[in-house]
């Protein structure tokens, strides 16, 4: 048993999630932002990689929810690079940072779980299940999303395609990294499409 894992992201019409400088770009429509806010309320936890924490400094909380009502915030951070002043460490929600066994850093307002070297996602998911986390909303970035697909740990994949072009040979994509996630690619089963403002939301289930 493991938590239900839903990957959600937004990309431009040319398949980019940020510029070549890795800085966040406003892609989602107002309608999609409202959808994501409501989505967070339905999940036990929200997960991002440390590169997203460093580049975007998200708080990953829902306005109006209390400390205990907000989803658990999870960061995949192999080498302890999460800044001590990151918003994800504020007092608005609990935070769990998943590191490798060699990381000795600790943070205020965060629990640290060491899951092997390199990080063993399956071990981390087993730990989360044991502490009561039954669902995870993964919000990026591209390499973190790629790691979940690589380990076949994805139950649902939603991507909002915004009406804009970003461009750039090295601009990050929703599923990033050095090459094929799995040989031959991963087939997806399209379950739904919905127009949200000036973009479209695509809902898939992976066919592992």
Short mmCIF file of C-alpha atoms in Angstrom, two decimals:
data_model
loop_
_atom_site.label_atom_id
_atom_site.label_comp_id
_atom_site.label_asym_id
_atom_site.label_seq_id
_atom_site.Cartn_x
_atom_site.Cartn_y
_atom_site.Cartn_z
CA UNK A 1 0.00 0.00 0.00
CA UNK A 2 1.10 3.55 -0.75
CA UNK A 3 -0.57 6.96 -0.93
CA UNK A 4 -2.64 7.95 -3.97
CA UNK A 5 -0.36 10.20 -6.04
CA UNK A 6 -1.69 12.97 -8.26
CA UNK A 7 0.73 15.06 -10.30
CA UNK A 8 -0.58 18.49 -11.23
CA UNK A 9 1.22 21.18 -13.20
CA UNK A 10 0.81 23.99 -15.71
CA UNK A 11 2.75 24.45 -18.93
CA UNK A 12 2.83 26.83 -21.85
CA UNK A 13 1.52 25.87 -25.29
CA UNK A 14 5.11 24.98 -26.23
CA UNK A 15 5.52 22.68 -23.25
CA UNK A 16 7.53 24.82 -20.82
CA UNK A 17 6.92 25.35 -17.10
CA UNK A 18 9.41 28.22 -16.64
CA UNK A 19 11.91 30.31 -18.54
CA UNK A 20 15.53 29.40 -19.20
CA UNK A 21 16.40 31.21 -15.96
CA UNK A 22 14.20 28.64 -14.14
CA UNK A 23 12.06 31.45 -12.71
CA UNK A 24 8.34 30.87 -12.32
CA UNK A 25 6.07 32.15 -15.07
CA UNK A 26 2.37 32.88 -14.54
CA UNK A 27 0.77 30.30 -16.83
CA UNK A 28 -2.49 29.32 -15.14
CA UNK A 29 -5.74 31.19 -15.73
CA UNK A 30 -7.75 32.47 -12.76
CA UNK A 31 -10.10 29.52 -13.22
CA UNK A 32 -7.21 27.06 -13.03
CA UNK A 33 -5.78 28.76 -9.93
CA UNK A 34 -9.15 28.35 -8.23
CA UNK A 35 -9.20 24.69 -9.26
CA UNK A 36 -5.76 24.11 -7.73
CA UNK A 37 -6.76 25.84 -4.48
CA UNK A 38 -9.77 23.56 -4.16
CA UNK A 39 -7.61 20.58 -5.13
CA UNK A 40 -5.21 21.18 -2.24
CA UNK A 41 -8.12 21.00 0.20
CA UNK A 42 -8.83 17.44 -0.97
CA UNK A 43 -5.33 16.04 -0.36
CA UNK A 44 -3.46 15.04 2.79
CA UNK A 45 -0.22 16.52 1.50
CA UNK A 46 1.40 18.70 -1.16
CA UNK A 47 4.87 17.80 -2.42
CA UNK A 48 7.58 19.69 -4.32
CA UNK A 49 11.28 19.29 -4.99
CA UNK A 50 13.91 21.52 -3.39
CA UNK A 51 14.64 23.30 -6.69
CA UNK A 52 11.05 24.57 -6.67
CA UNK A 53 11.52 25.78 -3.09
CA UNK A 54 14.70 27.64 -4.03
CA UNK A 55 13.42 29.20 -7.28
CA UNK A 56 9.78 29.96 -6.37
CA UNK A 57 9.70 29.97 -2.53
CA UNK A 58 6.12 28.61 -2.35
CA UNK A 59 4.20 28.43 0.94
CA UNK A 60 1.97 25.53 -0.28
CA UNK A 61 -0.84 26.51 2.08
CA UNK A 62 -4.49 27.34 1.47
CA UNK A 63 -5.70 30.75 2.63
CA UNK A 64 -8.28 30.48 5.39
CA UNK A 65 -7.24 27.04 6.60
CA UNK A 66 -5.70 26.52 10.03
CA UNK A 67 -2.38 24.81 10.79
CA UNK A 68 -4.04 21.41 11.19
CA UNK A 69 -6.48 21.92 8.29
CA UNK A 70 -3.75 22.66 5.75
CA UNK A 71 -2.18 19.69 3.94
CA UNK A 72 1.21 18.45 5.09
CA UNK A 73 3.96 20.15 3.09
CA UNK A 74 6.61 17.76 1.77
CA UNK A 75 9.96 18.65 0.19
CA UNK A 76 12.23 16.18 -1.64
CA UNK A 77 15.68 17.52 -0.69
CA UNK A 78 18.55 15.05 -1.01
CA UNK A 79 21.35 17.28 0.28
CA UNK A 80 19.62 19.67 2.68
CA UNK A 81 19.49 22.74 0.44
CA UNK A 82 16.13 24.08 1.69
CA UNK A 83 16.89 27.63 2.96
CA UNK A 84 16.27 28.25 6.64
CA UNK A 85 14.05 31.23 5.77
CA UNK A 86 11.94 29.40 3.14
CA UNK A 87 8.20 30.10 3.34
CA UNK A 88 7.60 26.37 3.47
CA UNK A 89 9.03 26.49 7.01
CA UNK A 90 6.55 29.05 8.33
CA UNK A 91 4.01 28.33 11.07
CA UNK A 92 1.00 27.97 8.76
CA UNK A 93 1.20 24.19 8.22
CA UNK A 94 3.30 21.15 9.17
CA UNK A 95 6.33 20.34 6.99
CA UNK A 96 8.25 17.14 6.26
CA UNK A 97 11.59 17.20 4.44
CA UNK A 98 12.75 13.95 2.79
CA UNK A 99 16.53 13.71 2.54
CA UNK A 100 19.13 11.02 1.92
CA UNK A 101 20.93 9.24 4.75
CA UNK A 102 24.03 11.43 4.45
CA UNK A 103 22.19 14.70 5.11
CA UNK A 104 22.81 15.96 8.65
CA UNK A 105 21.02 19.29 8.42
CA UNK A 106 17.89 19.97 10.46
CA UNK A 107 15.31 22.72 10.16
CA UNK A 108 13.01 24.60 12.52
CA UNK A 109 9.30 23.80 12.07
CA UNK A 110 10.08 20.72 9.97
CA UNK A 111 10.43 16.98 10.54
CA UNK A 112 13.21 15.26 8.60
CA UNK A 113 12.93 11.74 7.16
CA UNK A 114 16.06 10.09 5.77
CA UNK A 115 15.09 7.55 3.13
CA UNK A 116 18.32 6.06 1.83
CA UNK A 117 21.19 7.19 -0.39
CA UNK A 118 20.12 8.08 -3.00
CA UNK A 119 16.59 8.86 -1.87
CA UNK A 120 14.36 5.79 -2.07
CA UNK A 121 10.94 7.09 -3.13
CA UNK A 122 9.23 3.78 -2.38
CA UNK A 123 10.61 3.83 1.17
CA UNK A 124 9.49 7.44 1.56
CA UNK A 125 5.98 6.61 0.33
CA UNK A 126 5.80 3.69 2.76
CA UNK A 127 6.76 6.02 5.62
CA UNK A 128 4.14 8.56 4.60
CA UNK A 129 1.48 5.87 4.53
CA UNK A 130 2.50 4.75 8.03
CA UNK A 131 2.08 8.28 9.42
CA UNK A 132 -1.39 8.60 7.90
CA UNK A 133 -0.73 10.31 4.57
CA UNK A 134 -3.08 8.61 2.13
CA UNK A 135 -2.93 11.11 -0.75
CA UNK A 136 -0.23 13.34 -2.24
CA UNK A 137 -0.54 16.24 -4.68
CA UNK A 138 2.82 16.61 -6.48
CA UNK A 139 3.36 20.12 -7.88
CA UNK A 140 6.86 20.00 -9.31
CA UNK A 141 9.35 20.68 -10.45
CA UNK A 142 10.16 18.78 -13.60
CA UNK A 143 12.87 16.50 -12.19
CA UNK A 144 10.76 15.64 -9.16
CA UNK A 145 7.81 14.77 -11.40
CA UNK A 146 10.15 12.69 -13.57
CA UNK A 147 11.29 10.69 -10.55
CA UNK A 148 7.69 9.73 -9.69
CA UNK A 149 6.99 8.63 -13.26
CA UNK A 150 10.27 6.71 -13.37
CA UNK A 151 9.27 4.74 -10.27
CA UNK A 152 5.71 4.26 -11.65
CA UNK A 153 4.30 6.12 -8.66
CA UNK A 154 1.65 8.14 -10.48
CA UNK A 155 -2.10 7.48 -10.33
CA UNK A 156 -3.36 10.69 -11.96
CA UNK A 157 -1.72 13.38 -14.08
CA UNK A 158 -3.35 16.73 -14.78
CA UNK A 159 -1.74 19.47 -16.83
CA UNK A 160 -3.13 22.91 -17.59
CA UNK A 161 -1.98 24.18 -20.99
CA UNK A 162 -1.89 27.97 -21.00
CA UNK A 163 -2.24 30.21 -24.03
CA UNK A 164 1.33 31.47 -24.16
CA UNK A 165 4.72 30.66 -25.65
CA UNK A 166 7.84 30.71 -23.46
CA UNK A 167 10.53 29.23 -25.71
CA UNK A 168 14.09 28.31 -24.88
CA UNK A 169 16.09 25.19 -25.61
CA UNK A 170 16.94 24.72 -21.93
CA UNK A 171 13.67 25.91 -20.41
CA UNK A 172 12.30 23.26 -18.01
CA UNK A 173 9.41 21.01 -18.99
CA UNK A 174 6.80 19.24 -16.81
CA UNK A 175 8.76 15.95 -16.87
CA UNK A 176 12.39 17.00 -17.00
CA UNK A 177 15.79 15.35 -16.83
CA UNK A 178 18.52 13.87 -19.00
CA UNK A 179 16.44 11.64 -21.27
CA UNK A 180 13.71 9.03 -21.56
CA UNK A 181 11.88 8.42 -18.26
CA UNK A 182 11.23 4.86 -19.37
CA UNK A 183 12.37 3.28 -22.63
CA UNK A 184 9.76 3.94 -25.29
CA UNK A 185 7.97 6.51 -23.18
CA UNK A 186 4.96 6.21 -20.89
CA UNK A 187 1.54 5.87 -22.50
CA UNK A 188 -1.29 7.94 -21.05
CA UNK A 189 -5.03 7.36 -21.08
CA UNK A 190 -6.85 10.68 -21.66
CA UNK A 191 -9.76 10.82 -19.24
CA UNK A 192 -11.02 14.37 -19.64
CA UNK A 193 -10.38 17.78 -21.13
CA UNK A 194 -11.88 21.03 -19.93
CA UNK A 195 -11.54 24.64 -21.05
CA UNK A 196 -10.59 26.85 -18.10
CA UNK A 197 -10.43 30.51 -19.08
CA UNK A 198 -7.89 30.92 -21.86
CA UNK A 199 -6.40 27.46 -21.45
CA UNK A 200 -7.32 23.80 -21.29
CA UNK A 201 -6.98 21.22 -18.53
CA UNK A 202 -5.99 17.70 -19.60
CA UNK A 203 -6.57 14.78 -17.23
CA UNK A 204 -4.67 11.51 -17.75
CA UNK A 205 -4.09 8.16 -16.12
CA UNK A 206 -0.70 6.57 -16.82
CA UNK A 207 -0.67 3.14 -18.47
CA UNK A 208 2.33 1.54 -16.78
#
